[in-house]
N, CA, C and O atoms as a DFTB+ gen file, in Angstrom:
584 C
 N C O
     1  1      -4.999     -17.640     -20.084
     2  2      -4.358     -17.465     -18.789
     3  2      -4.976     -18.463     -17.813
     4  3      -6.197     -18.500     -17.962
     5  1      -4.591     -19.166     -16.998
     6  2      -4.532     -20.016     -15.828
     7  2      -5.664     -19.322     -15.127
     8  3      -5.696     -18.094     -15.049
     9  1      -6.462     -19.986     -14.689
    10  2      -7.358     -19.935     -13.596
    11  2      -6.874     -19.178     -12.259
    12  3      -7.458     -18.153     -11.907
    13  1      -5.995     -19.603     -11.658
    14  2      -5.381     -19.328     -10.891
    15  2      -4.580     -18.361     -10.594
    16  3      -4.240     -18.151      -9.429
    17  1      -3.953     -17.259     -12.141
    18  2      -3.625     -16.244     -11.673
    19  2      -4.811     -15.243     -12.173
    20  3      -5.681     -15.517     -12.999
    21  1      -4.572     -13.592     -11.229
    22  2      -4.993     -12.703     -10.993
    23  2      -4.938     -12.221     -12.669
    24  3      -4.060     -12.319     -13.527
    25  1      -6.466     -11.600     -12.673
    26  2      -6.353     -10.646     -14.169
    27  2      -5.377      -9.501     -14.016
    28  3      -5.074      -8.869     -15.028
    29  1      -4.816      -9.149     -12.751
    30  2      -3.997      -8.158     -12.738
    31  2      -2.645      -8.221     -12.384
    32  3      -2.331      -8.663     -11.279
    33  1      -1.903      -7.877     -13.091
    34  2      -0.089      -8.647     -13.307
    35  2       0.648      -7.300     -13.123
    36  3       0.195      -6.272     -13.626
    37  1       1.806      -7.313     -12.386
    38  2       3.056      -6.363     -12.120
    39  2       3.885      -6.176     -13.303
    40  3       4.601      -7.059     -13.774
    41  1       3.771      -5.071     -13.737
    42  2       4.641      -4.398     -14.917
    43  2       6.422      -3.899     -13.923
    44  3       7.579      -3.980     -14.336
    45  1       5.918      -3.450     -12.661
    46  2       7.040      -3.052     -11.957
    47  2       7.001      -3.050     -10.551
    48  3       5.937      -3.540     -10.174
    49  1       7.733      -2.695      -9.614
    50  2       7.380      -2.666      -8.200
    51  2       8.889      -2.560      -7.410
    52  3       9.756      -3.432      -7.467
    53  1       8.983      -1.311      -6.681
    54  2       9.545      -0.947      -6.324
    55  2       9.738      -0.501      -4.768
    56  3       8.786       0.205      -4.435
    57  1      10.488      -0.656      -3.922
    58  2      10.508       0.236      -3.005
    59  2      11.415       1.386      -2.875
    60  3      12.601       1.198      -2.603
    61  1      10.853       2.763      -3.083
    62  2      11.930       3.670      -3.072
    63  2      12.207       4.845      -1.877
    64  3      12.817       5.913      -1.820
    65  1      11.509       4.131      -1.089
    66  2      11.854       5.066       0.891
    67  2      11.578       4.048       1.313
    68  3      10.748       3.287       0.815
    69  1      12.469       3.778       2.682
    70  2      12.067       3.057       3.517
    71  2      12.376       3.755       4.641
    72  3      13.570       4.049       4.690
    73  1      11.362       4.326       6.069
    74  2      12.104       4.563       7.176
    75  2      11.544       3.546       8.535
    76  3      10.560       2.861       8.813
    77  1      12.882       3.954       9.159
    78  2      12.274       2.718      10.895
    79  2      12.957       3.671      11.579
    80  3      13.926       4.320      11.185
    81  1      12.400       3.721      12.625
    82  2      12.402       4.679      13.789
    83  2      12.422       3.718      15.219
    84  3      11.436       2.982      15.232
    85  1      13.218       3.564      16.304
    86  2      12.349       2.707      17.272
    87  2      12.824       3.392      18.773
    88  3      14.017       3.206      19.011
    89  1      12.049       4.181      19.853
    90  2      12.766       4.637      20.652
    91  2      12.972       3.332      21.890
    92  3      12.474       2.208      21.953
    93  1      14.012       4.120      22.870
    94  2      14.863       3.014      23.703
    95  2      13.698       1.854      24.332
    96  3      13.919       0.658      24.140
    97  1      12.496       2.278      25.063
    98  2      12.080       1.447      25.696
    99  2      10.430       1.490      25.207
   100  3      10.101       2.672      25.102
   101  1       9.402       0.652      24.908
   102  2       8.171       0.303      24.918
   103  2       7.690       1.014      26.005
   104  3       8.180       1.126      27.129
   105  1       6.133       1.729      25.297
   106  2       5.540       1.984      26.085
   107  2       4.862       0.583      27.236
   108  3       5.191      -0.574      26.977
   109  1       4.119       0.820      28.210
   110  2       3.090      -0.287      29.249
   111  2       2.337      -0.785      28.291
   112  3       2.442      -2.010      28.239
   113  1       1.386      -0.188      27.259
   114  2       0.200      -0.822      26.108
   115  2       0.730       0.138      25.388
   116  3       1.465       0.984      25.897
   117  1       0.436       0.123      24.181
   118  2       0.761       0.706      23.330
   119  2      -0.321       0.244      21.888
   120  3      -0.424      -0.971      21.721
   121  1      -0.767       0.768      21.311
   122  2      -1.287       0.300      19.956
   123  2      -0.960       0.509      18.550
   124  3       0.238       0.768      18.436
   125  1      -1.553       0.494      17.489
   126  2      -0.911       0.052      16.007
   127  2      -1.406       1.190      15.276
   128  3      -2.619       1.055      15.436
   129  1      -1.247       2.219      14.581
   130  2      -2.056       2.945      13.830
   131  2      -1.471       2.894      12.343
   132  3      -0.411       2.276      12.438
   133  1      -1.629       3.172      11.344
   134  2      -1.480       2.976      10.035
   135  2      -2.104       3.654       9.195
   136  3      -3.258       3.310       8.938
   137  1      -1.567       4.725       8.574
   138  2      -2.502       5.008       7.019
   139  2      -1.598       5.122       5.607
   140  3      -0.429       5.458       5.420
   141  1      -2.876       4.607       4.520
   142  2      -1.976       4.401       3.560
   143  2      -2.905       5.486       2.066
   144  3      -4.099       5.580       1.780
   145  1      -1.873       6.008       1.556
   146  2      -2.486       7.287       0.211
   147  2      -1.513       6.643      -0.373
   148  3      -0.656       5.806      -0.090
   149  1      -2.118       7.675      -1.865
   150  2      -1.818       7.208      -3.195
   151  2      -1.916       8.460      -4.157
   152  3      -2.652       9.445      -4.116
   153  1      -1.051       8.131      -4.921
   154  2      -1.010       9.101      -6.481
   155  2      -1.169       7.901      -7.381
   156  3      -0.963       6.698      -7.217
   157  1      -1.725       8.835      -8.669
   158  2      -1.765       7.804      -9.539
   159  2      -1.994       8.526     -10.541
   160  3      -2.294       9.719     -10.513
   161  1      -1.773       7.345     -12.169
   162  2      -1.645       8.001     -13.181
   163  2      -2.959       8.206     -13.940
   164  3      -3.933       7.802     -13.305
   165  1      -3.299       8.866     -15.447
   166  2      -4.731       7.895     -15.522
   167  2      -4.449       6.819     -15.881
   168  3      -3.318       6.543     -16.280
   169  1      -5.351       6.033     -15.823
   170  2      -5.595       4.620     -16.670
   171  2      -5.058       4.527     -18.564
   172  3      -5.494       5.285     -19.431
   173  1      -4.152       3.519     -18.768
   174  2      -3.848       3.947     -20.362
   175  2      -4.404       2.545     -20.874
   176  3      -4.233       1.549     -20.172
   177  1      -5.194       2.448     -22.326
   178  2      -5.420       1.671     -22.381
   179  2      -5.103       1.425     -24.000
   180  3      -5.032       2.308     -24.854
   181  1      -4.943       0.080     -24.182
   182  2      -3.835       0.046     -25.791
   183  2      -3.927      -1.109     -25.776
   184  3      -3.298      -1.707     -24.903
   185  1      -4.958      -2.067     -26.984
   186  2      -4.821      -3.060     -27.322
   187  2      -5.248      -4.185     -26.844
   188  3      -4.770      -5.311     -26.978
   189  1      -6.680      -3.643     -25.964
   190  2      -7.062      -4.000     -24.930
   191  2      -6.587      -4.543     -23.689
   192  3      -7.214      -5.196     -22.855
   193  1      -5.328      -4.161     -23.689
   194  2      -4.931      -4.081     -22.351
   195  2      -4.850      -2.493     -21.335
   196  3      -4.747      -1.427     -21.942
   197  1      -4.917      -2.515     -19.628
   198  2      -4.971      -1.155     -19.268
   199  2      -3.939      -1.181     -18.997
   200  3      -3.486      -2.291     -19.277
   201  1      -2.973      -0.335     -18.426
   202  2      -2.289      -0.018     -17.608
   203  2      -2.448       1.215     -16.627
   204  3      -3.123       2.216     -16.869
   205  1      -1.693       0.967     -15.446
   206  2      -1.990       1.998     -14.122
   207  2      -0.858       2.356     -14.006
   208  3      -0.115       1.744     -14.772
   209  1      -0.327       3.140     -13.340
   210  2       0.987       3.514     -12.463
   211  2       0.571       4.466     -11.421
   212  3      -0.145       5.458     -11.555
   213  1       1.178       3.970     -10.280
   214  2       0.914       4.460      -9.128
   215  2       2.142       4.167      -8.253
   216  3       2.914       3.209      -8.224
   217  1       2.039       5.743      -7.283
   218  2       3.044       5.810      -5.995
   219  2       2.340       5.473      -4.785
   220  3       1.525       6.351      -4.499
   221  1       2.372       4.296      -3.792
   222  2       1.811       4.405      -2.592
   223  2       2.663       4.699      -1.644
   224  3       3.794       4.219      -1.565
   225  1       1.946       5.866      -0.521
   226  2       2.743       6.252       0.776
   227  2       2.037       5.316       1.885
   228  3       0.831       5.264       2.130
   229  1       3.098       4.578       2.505
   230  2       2.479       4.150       3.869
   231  2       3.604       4.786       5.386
   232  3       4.774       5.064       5.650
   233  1       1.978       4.722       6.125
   234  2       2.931       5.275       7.154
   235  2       2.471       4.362       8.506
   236  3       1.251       4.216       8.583
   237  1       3.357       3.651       9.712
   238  2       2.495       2.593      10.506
   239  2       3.124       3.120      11.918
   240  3       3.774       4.165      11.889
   241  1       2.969       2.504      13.018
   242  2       3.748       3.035      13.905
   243  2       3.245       2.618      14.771
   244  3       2.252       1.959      14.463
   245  1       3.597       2.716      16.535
   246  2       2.731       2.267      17.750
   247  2       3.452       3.416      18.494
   248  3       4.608       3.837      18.525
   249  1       1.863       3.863      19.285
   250  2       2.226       4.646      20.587
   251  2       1.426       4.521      21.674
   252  3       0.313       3.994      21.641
   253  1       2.019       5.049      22.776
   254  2       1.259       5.216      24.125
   255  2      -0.027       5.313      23.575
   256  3      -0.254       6.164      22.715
   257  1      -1.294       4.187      24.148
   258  2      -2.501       4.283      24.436
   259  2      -3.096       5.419      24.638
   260  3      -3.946       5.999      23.963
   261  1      -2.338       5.832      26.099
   262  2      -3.030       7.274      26.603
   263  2      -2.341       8.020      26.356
   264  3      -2.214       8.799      27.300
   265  1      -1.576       8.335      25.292
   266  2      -0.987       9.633      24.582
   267  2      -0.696       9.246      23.424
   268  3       0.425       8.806      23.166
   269  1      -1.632       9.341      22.552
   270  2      -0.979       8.993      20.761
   271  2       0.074       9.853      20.212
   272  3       0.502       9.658      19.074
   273  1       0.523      10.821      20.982
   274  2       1.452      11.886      20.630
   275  2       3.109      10.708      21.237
   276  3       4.189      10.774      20.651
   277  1       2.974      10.227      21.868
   278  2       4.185       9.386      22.223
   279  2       4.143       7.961      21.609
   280  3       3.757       6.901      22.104
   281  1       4.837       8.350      19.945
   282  2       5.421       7.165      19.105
   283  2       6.604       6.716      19.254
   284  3       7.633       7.287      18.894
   285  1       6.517       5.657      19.800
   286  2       7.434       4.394      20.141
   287  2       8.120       3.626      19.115
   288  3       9.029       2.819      19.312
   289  1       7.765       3.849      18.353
   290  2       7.935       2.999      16.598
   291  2       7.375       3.615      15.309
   292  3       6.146       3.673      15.270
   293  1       7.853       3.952      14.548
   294  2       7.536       4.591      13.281
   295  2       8.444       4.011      12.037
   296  3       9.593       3.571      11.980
   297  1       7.529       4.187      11.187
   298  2       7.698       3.282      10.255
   299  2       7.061       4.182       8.861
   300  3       6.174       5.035       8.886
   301  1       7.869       3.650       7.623
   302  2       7.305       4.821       6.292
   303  2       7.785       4.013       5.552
   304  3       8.817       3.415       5.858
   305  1       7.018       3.771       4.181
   306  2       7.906       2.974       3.023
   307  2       7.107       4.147       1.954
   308  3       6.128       4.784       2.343
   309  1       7.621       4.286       0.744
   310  2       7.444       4.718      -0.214
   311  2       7.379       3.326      -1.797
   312  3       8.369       2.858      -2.360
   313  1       6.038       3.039      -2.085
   314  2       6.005       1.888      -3.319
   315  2       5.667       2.811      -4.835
   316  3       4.742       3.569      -5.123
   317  1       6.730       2.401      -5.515
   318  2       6.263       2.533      -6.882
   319  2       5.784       1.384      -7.728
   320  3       6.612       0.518      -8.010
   321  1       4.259       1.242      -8.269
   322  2       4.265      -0.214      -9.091
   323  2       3.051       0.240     -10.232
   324  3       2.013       0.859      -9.999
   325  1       3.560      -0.295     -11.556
   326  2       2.832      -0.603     -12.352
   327  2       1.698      -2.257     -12.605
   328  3       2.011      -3.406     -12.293
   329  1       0.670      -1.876     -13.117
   330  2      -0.194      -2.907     -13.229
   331  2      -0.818      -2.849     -14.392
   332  3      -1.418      -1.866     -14.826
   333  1      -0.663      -4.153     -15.050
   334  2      -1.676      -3.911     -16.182
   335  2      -2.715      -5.305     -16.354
   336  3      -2.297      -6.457     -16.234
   337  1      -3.766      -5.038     -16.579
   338  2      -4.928      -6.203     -16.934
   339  2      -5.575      -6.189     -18.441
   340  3      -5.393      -5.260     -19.227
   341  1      -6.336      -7.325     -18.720
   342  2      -7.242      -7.604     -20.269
   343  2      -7.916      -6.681     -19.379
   344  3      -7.938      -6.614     -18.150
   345  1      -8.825      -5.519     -20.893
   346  2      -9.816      -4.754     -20.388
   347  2     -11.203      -5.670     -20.360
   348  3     -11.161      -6.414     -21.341
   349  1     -12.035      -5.818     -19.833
   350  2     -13.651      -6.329     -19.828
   351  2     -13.940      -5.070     -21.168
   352  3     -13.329      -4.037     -21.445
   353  1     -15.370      -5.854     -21.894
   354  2     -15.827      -4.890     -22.745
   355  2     -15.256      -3.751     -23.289
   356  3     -14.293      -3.936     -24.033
   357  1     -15.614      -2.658     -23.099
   358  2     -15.552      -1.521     -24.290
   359  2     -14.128      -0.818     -23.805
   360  3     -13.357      -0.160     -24.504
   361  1     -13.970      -1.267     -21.928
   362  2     -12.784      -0.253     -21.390
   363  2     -13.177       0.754     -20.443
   364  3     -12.630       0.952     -19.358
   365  1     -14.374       1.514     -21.024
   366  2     -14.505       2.544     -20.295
   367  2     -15.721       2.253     -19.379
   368  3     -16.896       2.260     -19.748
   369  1     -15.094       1.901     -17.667
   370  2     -15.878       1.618     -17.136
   371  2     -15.149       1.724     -15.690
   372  3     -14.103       1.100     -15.511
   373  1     -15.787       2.630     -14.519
   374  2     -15.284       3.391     -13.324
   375  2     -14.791       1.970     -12.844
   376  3     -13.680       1.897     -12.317
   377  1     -15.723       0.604     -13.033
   378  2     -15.843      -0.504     -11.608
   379  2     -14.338      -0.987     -12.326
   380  3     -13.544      -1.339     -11.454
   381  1     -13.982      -1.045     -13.226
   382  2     -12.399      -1.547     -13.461
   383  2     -11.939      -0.488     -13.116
   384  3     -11.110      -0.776     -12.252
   385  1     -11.956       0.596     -13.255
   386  2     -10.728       1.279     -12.688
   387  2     -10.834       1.632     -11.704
   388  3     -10.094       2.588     -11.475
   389  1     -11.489       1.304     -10.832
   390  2     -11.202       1.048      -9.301
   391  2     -10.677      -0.483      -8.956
   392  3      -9.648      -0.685      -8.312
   393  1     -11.342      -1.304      -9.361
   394  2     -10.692      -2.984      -9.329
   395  2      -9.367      -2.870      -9.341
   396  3      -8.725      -3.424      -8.448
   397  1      -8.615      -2.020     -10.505
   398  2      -7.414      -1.969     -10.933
   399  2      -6.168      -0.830      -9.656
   400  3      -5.052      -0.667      -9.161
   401  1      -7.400      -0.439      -9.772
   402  2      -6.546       1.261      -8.095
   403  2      -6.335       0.267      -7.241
   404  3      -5.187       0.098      -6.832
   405  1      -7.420      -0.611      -6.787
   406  2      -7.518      -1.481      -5.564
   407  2      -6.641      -2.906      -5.282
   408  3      -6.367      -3.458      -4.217
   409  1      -6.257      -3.338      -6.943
   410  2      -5.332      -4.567      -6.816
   411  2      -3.642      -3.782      -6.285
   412  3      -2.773      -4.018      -5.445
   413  1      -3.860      -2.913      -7.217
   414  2      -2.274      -2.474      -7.758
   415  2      -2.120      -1.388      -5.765
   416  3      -1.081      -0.797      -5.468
   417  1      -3.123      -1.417      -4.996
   418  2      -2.601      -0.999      -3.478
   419  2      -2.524      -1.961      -2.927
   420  3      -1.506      -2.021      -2.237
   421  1      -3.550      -3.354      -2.863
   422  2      -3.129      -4.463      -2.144
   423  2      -1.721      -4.509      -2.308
   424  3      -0.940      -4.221      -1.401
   425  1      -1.246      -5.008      -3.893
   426  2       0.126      -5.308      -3.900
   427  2       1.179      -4.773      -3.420
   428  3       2.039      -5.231      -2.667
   429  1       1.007      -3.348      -4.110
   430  2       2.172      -2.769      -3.348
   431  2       2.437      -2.351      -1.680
   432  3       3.574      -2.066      -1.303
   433  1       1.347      -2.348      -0.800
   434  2       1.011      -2.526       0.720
   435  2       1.869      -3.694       0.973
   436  3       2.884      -3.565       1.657
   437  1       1.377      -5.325       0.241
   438  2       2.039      -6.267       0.784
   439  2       3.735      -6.699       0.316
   440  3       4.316      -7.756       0.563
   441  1       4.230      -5.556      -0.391
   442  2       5.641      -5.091      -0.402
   443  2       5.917      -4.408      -0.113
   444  3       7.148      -4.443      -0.128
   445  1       5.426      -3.217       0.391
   446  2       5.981      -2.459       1.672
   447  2       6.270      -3.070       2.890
   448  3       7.378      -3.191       3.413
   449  1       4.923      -3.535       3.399
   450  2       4.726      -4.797       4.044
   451  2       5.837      -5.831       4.727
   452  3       6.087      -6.233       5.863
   453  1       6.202      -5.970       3.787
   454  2       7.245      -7.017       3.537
   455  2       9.118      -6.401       4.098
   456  3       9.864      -6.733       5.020
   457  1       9.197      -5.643       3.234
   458  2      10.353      -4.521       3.283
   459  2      10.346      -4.167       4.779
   460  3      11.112      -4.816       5.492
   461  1       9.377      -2.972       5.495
   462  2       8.999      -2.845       7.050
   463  2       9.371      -4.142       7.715
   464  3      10.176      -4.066       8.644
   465  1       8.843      -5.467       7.330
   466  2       9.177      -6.441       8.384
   467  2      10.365      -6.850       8.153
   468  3      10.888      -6.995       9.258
   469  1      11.215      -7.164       7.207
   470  2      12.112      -7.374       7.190
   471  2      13.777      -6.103       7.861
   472  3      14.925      -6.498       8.062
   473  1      13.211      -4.554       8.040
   474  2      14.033      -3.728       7.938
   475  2      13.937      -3.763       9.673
   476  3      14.797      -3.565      10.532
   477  1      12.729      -4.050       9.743
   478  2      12.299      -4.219      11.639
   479  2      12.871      -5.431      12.201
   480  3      13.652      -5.250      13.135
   481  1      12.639      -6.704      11.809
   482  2      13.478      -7.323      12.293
   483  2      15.100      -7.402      12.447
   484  3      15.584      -8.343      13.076
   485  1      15.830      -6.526      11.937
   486  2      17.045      -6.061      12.411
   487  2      16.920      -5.562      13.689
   488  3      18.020      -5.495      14.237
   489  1      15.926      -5.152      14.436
   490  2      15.762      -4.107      15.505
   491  2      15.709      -4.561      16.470
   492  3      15.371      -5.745      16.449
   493  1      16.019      -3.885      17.963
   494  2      15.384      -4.647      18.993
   495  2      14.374      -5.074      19.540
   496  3      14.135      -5.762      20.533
   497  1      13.326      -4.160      18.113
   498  2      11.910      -4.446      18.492
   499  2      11.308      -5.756      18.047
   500  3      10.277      -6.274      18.476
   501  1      12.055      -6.164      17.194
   502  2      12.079      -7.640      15.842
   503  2      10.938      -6.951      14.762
   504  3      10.685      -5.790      14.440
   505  1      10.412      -8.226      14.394
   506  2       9.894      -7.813      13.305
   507  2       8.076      -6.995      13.584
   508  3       7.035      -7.329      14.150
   509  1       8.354      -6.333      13.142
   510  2       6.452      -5.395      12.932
   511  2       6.128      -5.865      11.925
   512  3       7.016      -5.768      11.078
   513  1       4.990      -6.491      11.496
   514  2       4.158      -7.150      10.929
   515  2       3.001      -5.762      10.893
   516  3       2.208      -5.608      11.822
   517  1       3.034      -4.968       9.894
   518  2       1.802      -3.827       9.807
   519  2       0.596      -4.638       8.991
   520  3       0.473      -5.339       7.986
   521  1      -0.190      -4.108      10.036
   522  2      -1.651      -4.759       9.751
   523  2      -1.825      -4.705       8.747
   524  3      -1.090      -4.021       8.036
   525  1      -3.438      -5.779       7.970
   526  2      -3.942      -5.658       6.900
   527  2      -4.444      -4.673       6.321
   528  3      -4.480      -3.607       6.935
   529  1      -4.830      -4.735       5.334
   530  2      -6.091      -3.171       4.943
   531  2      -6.657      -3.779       4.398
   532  3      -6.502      -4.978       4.162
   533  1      -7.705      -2.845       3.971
   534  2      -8.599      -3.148       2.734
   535  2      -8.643      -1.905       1.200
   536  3      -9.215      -0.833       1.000
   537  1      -7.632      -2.855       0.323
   538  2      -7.619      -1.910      -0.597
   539  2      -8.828      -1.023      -1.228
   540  3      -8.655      -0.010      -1.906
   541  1      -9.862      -1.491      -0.941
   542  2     -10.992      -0.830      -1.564
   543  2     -11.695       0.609      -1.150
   544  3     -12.170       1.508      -1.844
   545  1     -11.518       0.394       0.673
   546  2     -11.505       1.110       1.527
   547  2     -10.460       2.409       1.056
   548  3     -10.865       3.493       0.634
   549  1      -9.343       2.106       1.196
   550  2      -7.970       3.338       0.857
   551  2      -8.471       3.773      -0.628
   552  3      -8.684       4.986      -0.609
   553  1      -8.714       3.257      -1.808
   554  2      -9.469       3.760      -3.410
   555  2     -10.813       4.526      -2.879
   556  3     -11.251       5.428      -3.593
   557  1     -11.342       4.278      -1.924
   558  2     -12.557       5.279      -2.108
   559  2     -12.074       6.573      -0.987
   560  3     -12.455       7.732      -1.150
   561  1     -11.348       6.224      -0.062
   562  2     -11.185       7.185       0.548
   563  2      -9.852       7.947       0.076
   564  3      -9.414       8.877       0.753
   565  1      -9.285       7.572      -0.982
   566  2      -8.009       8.455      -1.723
   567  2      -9.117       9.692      -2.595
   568  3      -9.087      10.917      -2.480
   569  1     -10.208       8.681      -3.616
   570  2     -10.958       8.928      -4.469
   571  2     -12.336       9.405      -3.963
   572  3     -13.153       9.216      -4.864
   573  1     -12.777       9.822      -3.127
   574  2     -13.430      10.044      -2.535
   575  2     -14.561       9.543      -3.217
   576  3     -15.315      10.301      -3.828
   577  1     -14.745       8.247      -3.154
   578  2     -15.964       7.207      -4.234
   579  2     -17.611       6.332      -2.893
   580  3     -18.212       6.676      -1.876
   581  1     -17.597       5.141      -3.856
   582  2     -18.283       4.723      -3.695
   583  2     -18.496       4.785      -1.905
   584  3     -19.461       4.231      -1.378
């Protein structure tokens, strides 16, 4: 395999919810909030390759500063995606299967991602661009880990 691509490759990827919400007028300031969970399958592994499957929920939105209860914009995608990688050594080992939790949320985030900005720019709000994450961050706090 090429230098250049990722040990971890898309078996599938899906978006299967998408919602946008946008009320009539912007708040004065307003800010960005975002959280993103996960289901997942176990890890299968066959031939030294793994495979994952996982559902990610994201949810993003902006509201009044001084009232987070007044959302101005809401936003939800639902990702289904498979991932599979060469196993390192024997297989059985937590730091890949978190590597593997953590690629397979980057990805599917930056196709939700994607979907949200594109379903937003229809809007009068244009496009929402939902912030970055850090997949590693969302795997330990799904998994309550490292």
């Amino acid at each position: 395999m090429s230098a250049i691509l990722s040990p971890v490759q898309i078996s599938y990827l899906y978006v299967t919810d998408l919602s946008f919400h946008i009320e009539d007028s912007p708040a004065d300031s307003m800010e960005v909030g975002v959280s993103v969970s996960y289901t997942r399958d176990e890890v299968k592994l066959e031939g030294g390759v793994a495979s994952l499957e996982m559902r990610v929920a994201i949810e993003a939105g902006m509201h009044e500063i001084a009232s987070p209860d007044d959302v101005r914009l809401a936003t939800s995608a639902v990702v289904r995606i498979g991932v599979t990688a060469d196993v390192p050594g024997d297989g059985n080992d937590e730091a890949f299967e978190r590597f593997l939790a953590a690629n397979a949320v980057s990805l599917a985030y930056s196709h939700a991602r994607s979907a949200i900005s594109s379903t937003s720019g229809l809007s009068p709000a244009g496009a929402f661009l939902i912030p970055g994450i850090s997949p590693y961050a969302v795997v330990d706090e799904v998994e309550g880990g490292h």
